[in-house]
């Protein structure tokens, strides 16, 4: 029996992970962590019976403790709680379905404890990839991508070995839907409201990543995620807009052969693939119907009007602490936009201003990454 822990069990990826667990029936959930949705977490604890559960605040922990007093589950809270869930001794795989850079410390702790990571929390890899990738090698743990594009690339690389070495990737073609505002100019996006930006054409996801998809910041983060996961340069990752989200990404090899992974837009596939890799399991749900589909269209990304993507390439190429500034500025800006404190276009303005203000640190430690995050927040708060 496989054993897993989940950071962010009440979110979009977290709940779909538990659906996969339920459908398969041969995975044991040892530990769950969530932010503040105590009612859902309680239901999950009753159904999956983990030994350990974490929430973010002490107050919520008290509430949860009362709710599950009849069960044999330990309730913990705060960063220590997340670290406890991440390192729960019995679990083999940690699913990082938490949102934001808060995932850095628990992910590193889990790897140090020898756990494989089913990685959804891209912000951690974007900001600390230079620490995570060597650590994975050193500890002999696997990073199993959950992000649909990276799972697609991972699947395209299956069997691409010759004489024990991986065949060289010429280029990664990272597909993008283009989001709900594809085709609009910057001026036409000025008045966008929270409700508009939360309507993604193909995928149903958490709020932050849905906003990131609309600004193309998500694609920018994914380019950096791909760079770390697959050991390529930023310029080897080419974004291809494919509005139907049928091709989840492609790899071009040195001989010009292109491998692609296709499917319906359902995150349960990459989640299940990560949990059972390299085994494929039956997955109920819709299948691609090529007769209904008829055509798959491609477009170039619009770097002019979607500056979030251009800034991501710039941050990724500069490396060091710059991806942290890019990501931290975006995290704060998106939460301010969701709280209706700033307009839509200010998200990208904030990222740009924070990047211009920052003095690059070449090879930041975890402490320096977290310090850079704090400084970025302070800078934005002082200016807006
Ligand atoms: P979400 O907002 O739906 O869920 C986030 C989860 O993290 C929730 O369970 C929340 O309670 C928990 N959380 C947040 N802050 C916390 C804290 N301080 N302490 C403990 N728990 C906390 O987000 P999501 O859409 O599921 O995305 C999760 C991650 O997966 C993100 O990094 C996102 O970029 C990535 N991802 C998501 C999708 C998707 O389809 N949703 C696809 C690819 C990648
Ligand atoms: Mg993705």
Tab-separated table of C-alpha atoms and ligand atoms in Angstrom:
chain	number	residue	atom	x	y	z
A	1	UNK	CA	0.000	0.000	0.000
A	2	UNK	CA	1.273	3.472	-0.918
A	3	UNK	CA	1.271	6.121	1.776
A	4	UNK	CA	0.894	9.840	1.133
A	5	UNK	CA	0.676	13.158	2.928
A	6	UNK	CA	-1.016	16.202	1.373
A	7	UNK	CA	-0.232	19.874	1.904
A	8	UNK	CA	-3.308	21.853	0.877
A	9	UNK	CA	-5.873	19.029	1.018
A	10	UNK	CA	-8.921	21.323	0.844
A	11	UNK	CA	-7.919	23.096	-2.378
A	12	UNK	CA	-8.483	22.270	-6.017
A	13	UNK	CA	-5.514	19.891	-6.378
A	14	UNK	CA	-5.895	18.578	-2.810
A	15	UNK	CA	-9.532	17.539	-3.240
A	16	UNK	CA	-8.843	15.986	-6.650
A	17	UNK	CA	-5.944	14.053	-5.127
A	18	UNK	CA	-8.324	12.642	-2.548
A	19	UNK	CA	-10.755	11.706	-5.347
A	20	UNK	CA	-7.972	9.747	-7.006
A	21	UNK	CA	-7.184	8.065	-3.673
A	22	UNK	CA	-10.839	7.171	-3.208
A	23	UNK	CA	-11.261	5.811	-6.745
A	24	UNK	CA	-8.225	3.576	-6.441
A	25	UNK	CA	-8.660	2.379	-2.883
A	26	UNK	CA	-5.046	1.319	-2.321
A	27	UNK	CA	-3.402	4.483	-1.013
A	28	UNK	CA	-3.246	5.308	2.670
A	29	UNK	CA	-3.400	8.982	3.652
A	30	UNK	CA	-1.173	9.577	6.670
A	31	UNK	CA	-1.288	13.352	7.094
A	32	UNK	CA	-3.279	16.344	5.810
A	33	UNK	CA	-2.632	20.073	6.002
A	34	UNK	CA	-5.039	22.856	5.099
A	35	UNK	CA	-5.447	26.570	5.699
A	36	UNK	CA	-8.783	27.423	7.245
A	37	UNK	CA	-11.587	25.310	5.787
A	38	UNK	CA	-12.173	23.305	8.957
A	39	UNK	CA	-15.500	21.840	7.863
A	40	UNK	CA	-14.049	20.243	4.757
A	41	UNK	CA	-10.900	19.157	6.567
A	42	UNK	CA	-13.023	17.465	9.224
A	43	UNK	CA	-14.924	15.547	6.528
A	44	UNK	CA	-11.639	14.510	4.958
A	45	UNK	CA	-10.283	13.337	8.312
A	46	UNK	CA	-13.411	11.276	8.946
A	47	UNK	CA	-13.195	9.668	5.526
A	48	UNK	CA	-9.443	9.093	5.143
A	49	UNK	CA	-8.381	8.758	8.799
A	50	UNK	CA	-4.923	10.377	8.732
A	51	UNK	CA	-2.837	10.259	11.911
A	52	UNK	CA	-1.921	13.921	11.669
A	53	UNK	CA	-3.722	17.085	10.557
A	54	UNK	CA	-2.416	20.644	10.346
A	55	UNK	CA	-4.115	24.005	9.992
A	56	UNK	CA	-2.578	27.470	9.787
A	57	UNK	CA	-3.673	29.214	13.003
A	58	UNK	CA	-3.848	28.128	16.636
A	59	UNK	CA	-7.474	29.233	16.759
A	60	UNK	CA	-8.421	26.996	13.825
A	61	UNK	CA	-6.464	24.158	15.424
A	62	UNK	CA	-8.613	24.463	18.577
A	63	UNK	CA	-11.746	24.429	16.455
A	64	UNK	CA	-10.601	21.350	14.567
A	65	UNK	CA	-9.519	19.545	17.733
A	66	UNK	CA	-13.013	19.883	19.125
A	67	UNK	CA	-14.600	18.746	15.895
A	68	UNK	CA	-12.534	15.550	15.701
A	69	UNK	CA	-12.221	14.870	19.441
A	70	UNK	CA	-13.780	11.411	18.950
A	71	UNK	CA	-11.028	10.371	16.496
A	72	UNK	CA	-7.446	9.286	16.933
A	73	UNK	CA	-5.809	12.184	15.072
A	74	UNK	CA	-3.190	14.644	16.237
A	75	UNK	CA	-3.895	18.288	15.356
A	76	UNK	CA	-1.001	20.693	14.817
A	77	UNK	CA	-0.727	24.240	13.442
A	78	UNK	CA	1.445	26.920	11.851
A	79	UNK	CA	4.715	26.344	10.012
A	80	UNK	CA	5.638	23.645	12.553
A	81	UNK	CA	2.389	21.922	11.660
A	82	UNK	CA	3.169	22.041	7.937
A	83	UNK	CA	6.659	20.686	8.613
A	84	UNK	CA	5.213	17.857	10.725
A	85	UNK	CA	2.796	16.882	7.949
A	86	UNK	CA	5.578	17.097	5.362
A	87	UNK	CA	7.849	14.779	7.338
A	88	UNK	CA	5.258	12.391	8.807
A	89	UNK	CA	7.409	9.247	9.148
A	90	UNK	CA	5.033	6.788	7.472
A	91	UNK	CA	4.374	8.657	4.223
A	92	UNK	CA	6.362	7.870	1.078
A	93	UNK	CA	5.048	10.673	-1.104
A	94	UNK	CA	4.198	14.257	-0.203
A	95	UNK	CA	1.673	15.940	-2.502
A	96	UNK	CA	2.486	19.656	-2.441
A	97	UNK	CA	-0.927	21.106	-3.272
A	98	UNK	CA	-0.477	24.229	-1.161
A	99	UNK	CA	-0.446	27.569	-2.957
A	100	UNK	CA	2.511	29.962	-2.875
A	101	UNK	CA	6.090	30.135	-1.608
A	102	UNK	CA	4.937	29.003	1.813
A	103	UNK	CA	5.615	25.542	0.372
A	104	UNK	CA	9.395	26.004	0.279
A	105	UNK	CA	10.312	24.916	3.798
A	106	UNK	CA	7.937	21.936	4.052
A	107	UNK	CA	8.962	20.686	0.596
A	108	UNK	CA	12.649	20.823	1.503
A	109	UNK	CA	11.953	19.164	4.861
A	110	UNK	CA	10.070	16.320	3.159
A	111	UNK	CA	12.910	15.763	0.710
A	112	UNK	CA	15.434	15.722	3.527
A	113	UNK	CA	13.272	13.071	5.165
A	114	UNK	CA	13.579	11.003	1.961
A	115	UNK	CA	10.088	11.490	0.571
A	116	UNK	CA	9.199	11.650	-3.100
A	117	UNK	CA	7.382	14.844	-4.025
A	118	UNK	CA	4.258	14.958	-6.186
A	119	UNK	CA	4.791	18.585	-7.063
A	120	UNK	CA	1.896	20.920	-7.781
A	121	UNK	CA	3.281	23.880	-5.807
A	122	UNK	CA	5.261	25.446	-8.669
A	123	UNK	CA	6.084	28.611	-6.686
A	124	UNK	CA	8.524	26.565	-4.607
A	125	UNK	CA	10.447	25.311	-7.620
A	126	UNK	CA	10.429	28.721	-9.304
A	127	UNK	CA	11.980	30.435	-6.290
A	128	UNK	CA	14.172	27.648	-4.885
A	129	UNK	CA	14.854	25.398	-7.887
A	130	UNK	CA	18.613	25.792	-7.454
A	131	UNK	CA	18.262	24.265	-3.969
A	132	UNK	CA	15.518	21.712	-4.671
A	133	UNK	CA	17.041	20.077	-7.777
A	134	UNK	CA	20.465	19.233	-6.271
A	135	UNK	CA	18.764	18.145	-3.048
A	136	UNK	CA	16.576	15.691	-4.954
A	137	UNK	CA	19.701	14.188	-6.478
A	138	UNK	CA	21.554	14.062	-3.186
A	139	UNK	CA	18.678	12.416	-1.323
A	140	UNK	CA	17.658	10.150	-4.205
A	141	UNK	CA	14.065	11.374	-4.110
A	142	UNK	CA	11.813	11.852	-7.125
A	143	UNK	CA	10.084	15.026	-8.177
A	144	UNK	CA	6.905	13.861	-9.880
A	145	UNK	CA	5.247	16.746	-11.709
A	146	UNK	CA	1.532	17.319	-11.132
A	147	UNK	CA	1.228	20.488	-13.219
A	148	UNK	CA	-0.468	19.218	-16.394
A	149	UNK	CA	2.141	20.650	-18.804
A	150	UNK	CA	5.043	19.247	-16.828
A	151	UNK	CA	3.347	15.902	-16.445
A	152	UNK	CA	2.911	15.916	-20.233
A	153	UNK	CA	6.609	16.649	-20.769
A	154	UNK	CA	7.517	13.990	-18.199
A	155	UNK	CA	5.349	11.485	-20.090
A	156	UNK	CA	6.902	12.513	-23.431
A	157	UNK	CA	10.327	11.736	-21.995
A	158	UNK	CA	9.355	8.175	-21.099
A	159	UNK	CA	11.763	5.706	-22.618
A	160	UNK	CA	13.953	8.430	-24.105
A	161	UNK	CA	17.146	6.889	-22.869
A	162	UNK	CA	20.015	5.388	-24.754
A	163	UNK	CA	22.910	3.599	-23.093
A	164	UNK	CA	21.774	4.805	-19.699
A	165	UNK	CA	21.717	8.457	-20.712
A	166	UNK	CA	18.687	10.631	-21.406
A	167	UNK	CA	18.308	11.719	-25.026
A	168	UNK	CA	18.901	15.418	-25.304
A	169	UNK	CA	15.904	17.752	-25.457
A	170	UNK	CA	16.184	20.271	-28.254
A	171	UNK	CA	13.166	22.275	-27.190
A	172	UNK	CA	10.159	22.107	-24.902
A	173	UNK	CA	6.893	23.327	-26.417
A	174	UNK	CA	4.888	24.432	-23.420
A	175	UNK	CA	1.259	24.817	-24.377
A	176	UNK	CA	-0.997	27.565	-23.028
A	177	UNK	CA	-4.718	28.197	-23.393
A	178	UNK	CA	-4.074	31.935	-23.494
A	179	UNK	CA	-6.657	32.427	-20.744
A	180	UNK	CA	-9.956	34.317	-20.885
A	181	UNK	CA	-8.430	37.546	-22.275
A	182	UNK	CA	-6.509	36.104	-25.197
A	183	UNK	CA	-6.607	38.496	-28.154
A	184	UNK	CA	-7.159	41.624	-26.047
A	185	UNK	CA	-4.835	44.620	-25.930
A	186	UNK	CA	-3.551	46.003	-22.639
A	187	UNK	CA	-5.954	48.961	-22.928
A	188	UNK	CA	-8.864	46.566	-23.405
A	189	UNK	CA	-7.931	44.789	-20.168
A	190	UNK	CA	-7.932	47.915	-17.986
A	191	UNK	CA	-11.390	47.544	-16.484
A	192	UNK	CA	-11.305	43.814	-15.817
A	193	UNK	CA	-13.059	42.805	-12.605
A	194	UNK	CA	-12.317	39.892	-10.273
A	195	UNK	CA	-15.350	37.949	-11.586
A	196	UNK	CA	-14.148	38.254	-15.211
A	197	UNK	CA	-10.642	37.091	-14.382
A	198	UNK	CA	-11.932	34.103	-12.403
A	199	UNK	CA	-13.599	32.621	-15.504
A	200	UNK	CA	-11.067	30.291	-17.091
A	201	UNK	CA	-12.184	28.875	-20.459
A	202	UNK	CA	-11.010	25.265	-19.911
A	203	UNK	CA	-9.774	24.517	-16.383
A	204	UNK	CA	-11.409	24.801	-12.969
A	205	UNK	CA	-8.658	25.697	-10.455
A	206	UNK	CA	-7.931	27.647	-7.263
A	207	UNK	CA	-8.342	31.434	-7.354
A	208	UNK	CA	-4.688	32.433	-7.417
A	209	UNK	CA	-3.687	30.204	-10.339
A	210	UNK	CA	-6.850	31.224	-12.220
A	211	UNK	CA	-5.815	34.881	-12.009
A	212	UNK	CA	-2.241	33.873	-12.931
A	213	UNK	CA	-3.582	32.074	-16.007
A	214	UNK	CA	-5.468	35.170	-17.112
A	215	UNK	CA	-2.329	37.349	-16.887
A	216	UNK	CA	-0.098	34.603	-18.386
A	217	UNK	CA	2.033	34.869	-15.230
A	218	UNK	CA	1.152	31.221	-14.681
A	219	UNK	CA	2.754	30.323	-18.008
A	220	UNK	CA	5.803	32.363	-17.030
A	221	UNK	CA	6.091	30.447	-13.759
A	222	UNK	CA	5.713	27.221	-15.730
A	223	UNK	CA	8.561	28.121	-18.077
A	224	UNK	CA	10.797	28.463	-15.007
A	225	UNK	CA	9.335	25.271	-13.527
A	226	UNK	CA	10.183	23.414	-16.767
A	227	UNK	CA	13.700	24.829	-16.798
A	228	UNK	CA	14.383	23.311	-13.380
A	229	UNK	CA	12.520	20.027	-13.783
A	230	UNK	CA	13.982	19.138	-17.161
A	231	UNK	CA	17.379	20.857	-16.981
A	232	UNK	CA	16.973	23.147	-20.002
A	233	UNK	CA	17.681	26.828	-20.621
A	234	UNK	CA	14.875	29.400	-20.562
A	235	UNK	CA	15.232	29.902	-24.328
A	236	UNK	CA	14.697	26.201	-24.947
A	237	UNK	CA	11.188	26.544	-23.554
A	238	UNK	CA	8.816	27.926	-26.166
A	239	UNK	CA	5.273	28.847	-25.243
A	240	UNK	CA	2.692	27.742	-27.804
A	241	UNK	CA	-0.862	29.007	-27.444
A	242	UNK	CA	-3.326	26.198	-28.088
A	243	UNK	CA	-6.717	27.543	-27.022
A	244	UNK	CA	-8.547	24.202	-26.667
A	245	UNK	CA	-6.102	22.778	-24.042
A	246	UNK	CA	-5.992	19.411	-25.779
A	247	UNK	CA	-2.227	19.124	-26.184
A	248	UNK	CA	-0.808	19.417	-22.692
A	249	UNK	CA	2.767	20.056	-23.923
A	250	UNK	CA	5.371	18.680	-26.325
A	251	UNK	CA	9.072	17.861	-26.521
A	252	UNK	CA	11.195	18.300	-29.629
A	253	UNK	CA	14.306	16.128	-29.740
A	254	UNK	CA	17.575	16.746	-31.570
A	255	UNK	CA	16.457	14.842	-34.663
A	256	UNK	CA	13.344	17.027	-35.001
A	257	UNK	CA	10.908	14.416	-33.686
A	258	UNK	CA	8.157	15.980	-31.584
A	259	UNK	CA	6.388	13.988	-28.880
A	260	UNK	CA	3.127	15.291	-27.445
A	261	UNK	CA	0.735	14.206	-24.709
A	262	UNK	CA	-2.942	14.841	-25.342
A	263	UNK	CA	-6.024	14.453	-23.210
A	264	UNK	CA	-9.095	16.141	-21.808
A	265	UNK	CA	-8.437	18.965	-19.337
A	266	UNK	CA	-8.685	16.889	-16.147
A	267	UNK	CA	-6.067	17.300	-13.411
A	268	UNK	CA	-6.873	13.850	-12.044
A	269	UNK	CA	-4.775	12.354	-14.843
A	270	UNK	CA	-1.489	14.074	-13.944
A	271	UNK	CA	-2.232	13.587	-10.228
A	272	UNK	CA	-2.826	9.862	-10.652
A	273	UNK	CA	0.171	9.520	-12.955
A	274	UNK	CA	2.407	11.149	-10.329
A	275	UNK	CA	1.072	8.931	-7.537
A	276	UNK	CA	1.474	5.660	-9.445
A	277	UNK	CA	4.386	6.478	-11.771
A	278	UNK	CA	5.397	4.628	-13.906
A	279	UNK	CA	2.177	2.616	-13.761
A	280	UNK	CA	-0.927	3.754	-15.635
A	281	UNK	CA	-4.301	3.100	-14.065
A	282	UNK	CA	-7.863	3.269	-15.325
A	283	UNK	CA	-9.229	6.777	-14.899
A	284	UNK	CA	-12.975	7.312	-15.273
A	285	UNK	CA	-14.108	10.420	-17.118
A	286	UNK	CA	-14.412	11.976	-20.556
A	287	UNK	CA	-12.039	10.906	-23.315
A	288	UNK	CA	-10.839	12.902	-26.288
A	289	UNK	CA	-13.177	12.577	-29.233
A	290	UNK	CA	-11.262	13.537	-32.352
A	291	UNK	CA	-14.386	13.679	-34.506
A	292	UNK	CA	-15.922	16.292	-32.221
A	293	UNK	CA	-12.620	18.099	-31.924
A	294	UNK	CA	-12.033	18.398	-35.704
A	295	UNK	CA	-9.135	20.878	-35.380
A	296	UNK	CA	-6.432	22.015	-33.021
A	297	UNK	CA	-5.299	25.615	-33.482
A	298	UNK	CA	-1.989	27.212	-32.593
A	299	UNK	CA	-1.022	30.844	-31.960
A	300	UNK	CA	2.053	32.754	-30.903
A	301	UNK	CA	1.889	34.163	-27.380
A	302	UNK	CA	1.311	37.928	-27.163
A	303	UNK	CA	4.347	39.146	-25.214
A	304	UNK	CA	3.436	42.814	-25.814
A	305	UNK	CA	0.065	42.820	-24.121
A	306	UNK	CA	0.827	40.054	-21.619
A	307	UNK	CA	3.900	41.559	-19.976
A	308	UNK	CA	3.680	39.020	-17.152
A	309	UNK	CA	5.090	36.438	-19.553
A	310	UNK	CA	7.920	38.685	-20.804
A	311	UNK	CA	8.881	39.597	-17.229
A	312	UNK	CA	8.965	35.920	-16.306
A	313	UNK	CA	11.462	35.174	-19.081
A	314	UNK	CA	13.543	38.129	-17.892
A	315	UNK	CA	13.435	36.958	-14.261
A	316	UNK	CA	14.196	33.364	-15.207
A	317	UNK	CA	17.188	34.360	-17.337
A	318	UNK	CA	18.588	36.608	-14.616
A	319	UNK	CA	18.115	33.793	-12.118
A	320	UNK	CA	19.334	34.071	-8.529
A	321	UNK	CA	16.816	35.919	-6.395
A	322	UNK	CA	14.943	37.514	-9.345
A	323	UNK	CA	12.372	34.713	-9.788
A	324	UNK	CA	11.573	35.142	-6.083
A	325	UNK	CA	10.903	38.847	-6.636
A	326	UNK	CA	8.772	38.058	-9.691
A	327	UNK	CA	6.810	35.453	-7.770
A	328	UNK	CA	6.478	37.286	-4.449
A	329	UNK	CA	5.349	40.505	-6.148
A	330	UNK	CA	2.771	38.508	-8.084
A	331	UNK	CA	1.514	36.676	-4.981
A	332	UNK	CA	0.934	39.951	-3.147
A	333	UNK	CA	-0.507	41.713	-6.201
A	334	UNK	CA	-2.957	38.882	-6.908
A	335	UNK	CA	-4.195	38.819	-3.332
A	336	UNK	CA	-4.652	42.626	-3.458
A	337	UNK	CA	-6.548	42.305	-6.746
A	338	UNK	CA	-8.758	39.540	-5.305
A	339	UNK	CA	-9.468	41.829	-2.327
A	340	UNK	CA	-10.367	44.606	-4.791
A	341	UNK	CA	-7.595	46.884	-3.568
A	342	UNK	CA	-5.939	47.341	-6.976
A	343	UNK	CA	-6.947	47.255	-10.625
A	344	UNK	CA	-6.145	44.358	-12.928
A	345	UNK	CA	-3.249	45.939	-14.808
A	346	UNK	CA	-1.548	46.951	-11.557
A	347	UNK	CA	-0.655	43.276	-10.989
A	348	UNK	CA	1.951	43.373	-13.732
A	349	UNK	CA	3.000	46.959	-12.879
A	350	UNK	CA	3.829	45.768	-9.360
A	351	UNK	CA	5.907	42.852	-10.623
A	352	UNK	CA	7.843	45.115	-12.961
A	353	UNK	CA	8.489	47.790	-10.322
A	354	UNK	CA	9.629	45.217	-7.751
A	355	UNK	CA	12.020	43.620	-10.257
A	356	UNK	CA	13.498	46.983	-11.215
A	357	UNK	CA	13.998	47.906	-7.570
A	358	UNK	CA	15.714	44.646	-6.558
A	359	UNK	CA	19.471	44.051	-6.235
A	360	UNK	CA	20.150	40.550	-7.476
A	361	UNK	CA	21.526	37.899	-5.131
A	362	UNK	CA	23.330	35.244	-7.200
A	363	UNK	CA	22.777	32.032	-5.319
A	364	UNK	CA	20.315	32.767	-2.528
A	365	UNK	CA	19.967	30.482	0.476
A	366	UNK	CA	16.494	29.591	1.759
A	367	UNK	CA	16.840	32.387	4.338
A	368	UNK	CA	17.774	34.887	1.616
A	369	UNK	CA	14.826	33.753	-0.531
A	370	UNK	CA	12.435	34.305	2.359
A	371	UNK	CA	14.113	37.636	3.158
A	372	UNK	CA	13.750	38.675	-0.509
A	373	UNK	CA	10.065	37.746	-0.342
A	374	UNK	CA	9.638	39.974	2.714
A	375	UNK	CA	11.544	42.875	1.142
A	376	UNK	CA	9.459	42.597	-2.022
A	377	UNK	CA	6.256	42.792	0.032
A	378	UNK	CA	7.593	45.788	1.966
A	379	UNK	CA	8.618	47.585	-1.204
A	380	UNK	CA	5.205	47.098	-2.826
A	381	UNK	CA	3.368	48.091	0.350
A	382	UNK	CA	5.445	51.269	0.584
A	383	UNK	CA	4.674	52.250	-3.005
A	384	UNK	CA	1.011	51.341	-3.356
B	1	LIG	P1	-6.234	26.260	-3.931
B	1	LIG	O1	-6.257	27.679	-3.538
B	1	LIG	O2	-7.470	25.644	-4.489
B	1	LIG	O3	-5.777	25.374	-2.691
B	1	LIG	C1	-4.695	25.705	-1.863
B	1	LIG	C2	-4.639	24.814	-0.663
B	1	LIG	O4	-3.560	25.255	0.175
B	1	LIG	C3	-5.886	24.854	0.207
B	1	LIG	O5	-6.122	23.585	0.765
B	1	LIG	C4	-5.511	25.816	1.306
B	1	LIG	O6	-6.215	25.603	2.502
B	1	LIG	C5	-4.043	25.474	1.478
B	1	LIG	N1	-3.283	26.543	2.121
B	1	LIG	C6	-3.115	27.809	1.675
B	1	LIG	N2	-2.393	28.511	2.558
B	1	LIG	C7	-2.113	27.668	3.577
B	1	LIG	C8	-1.410	27.788	4.798
B	1	LIG	N3	-0.854	28.947	5.163
B	1	LIG	N4	-1.299	26.703	5.592
B	1	LIG	C9	-1.863	25.545	5.248
B	1	LIG	N5	-2.533	25.358	4.115
B	1	LIG	C10	-2.662	26.413	3.291
B	1	LIG	O7	-5.008	26.109	-4.949
B	1	LIG	P2	-4.838	25.051	-6.142
B	1	LIG	O8	-5.460	25.573	-7.372
B	1	LIG	O9	-5.189	23.669	-5.672
B	1	LIG	O10	-3.274	25.155	-6.381
B	1	LIG	C11	-2.325	24.578	-5.495
B	1	LIG	C12	-0.955	24.587	-6.162
B	1	LIG	O11	-1.011	23.753	-7.307
B	1	LIG	C13	-0.519	25.959	-6.666
B	1	LIG	O12	0.862	26.086	-6.518
B	1	LIG	C14	-0.892	25.928	-8.132
B	1	LIG	O13	-0.059	26.770	-8.917
B	1	LIG	C15	-0.642	24.473	-8.470
B	1	LIG	N6	-1.424	23.973	-9.606
B	1	LIG	C16	-2.776	23.938	-9.546
B	1	LIG	C17	-3.516	23.464	-10.620
B	1	LIG	C18	-5.020	23.370	-10.568
B	1	LIG	O14	-5.616	22.828	-11.483
B	1	LIG	N7	-5.681	23.851	-9.537
B	1	LIG	C19	-2.851	23.044	-11.782
B	1	LIG	C20	-1.470	23.092	-11.807
B	1	LIG	C21	-0.768	23.545	-10.717
B	2	LIG	MG1	-0.251	24.128	-15.714
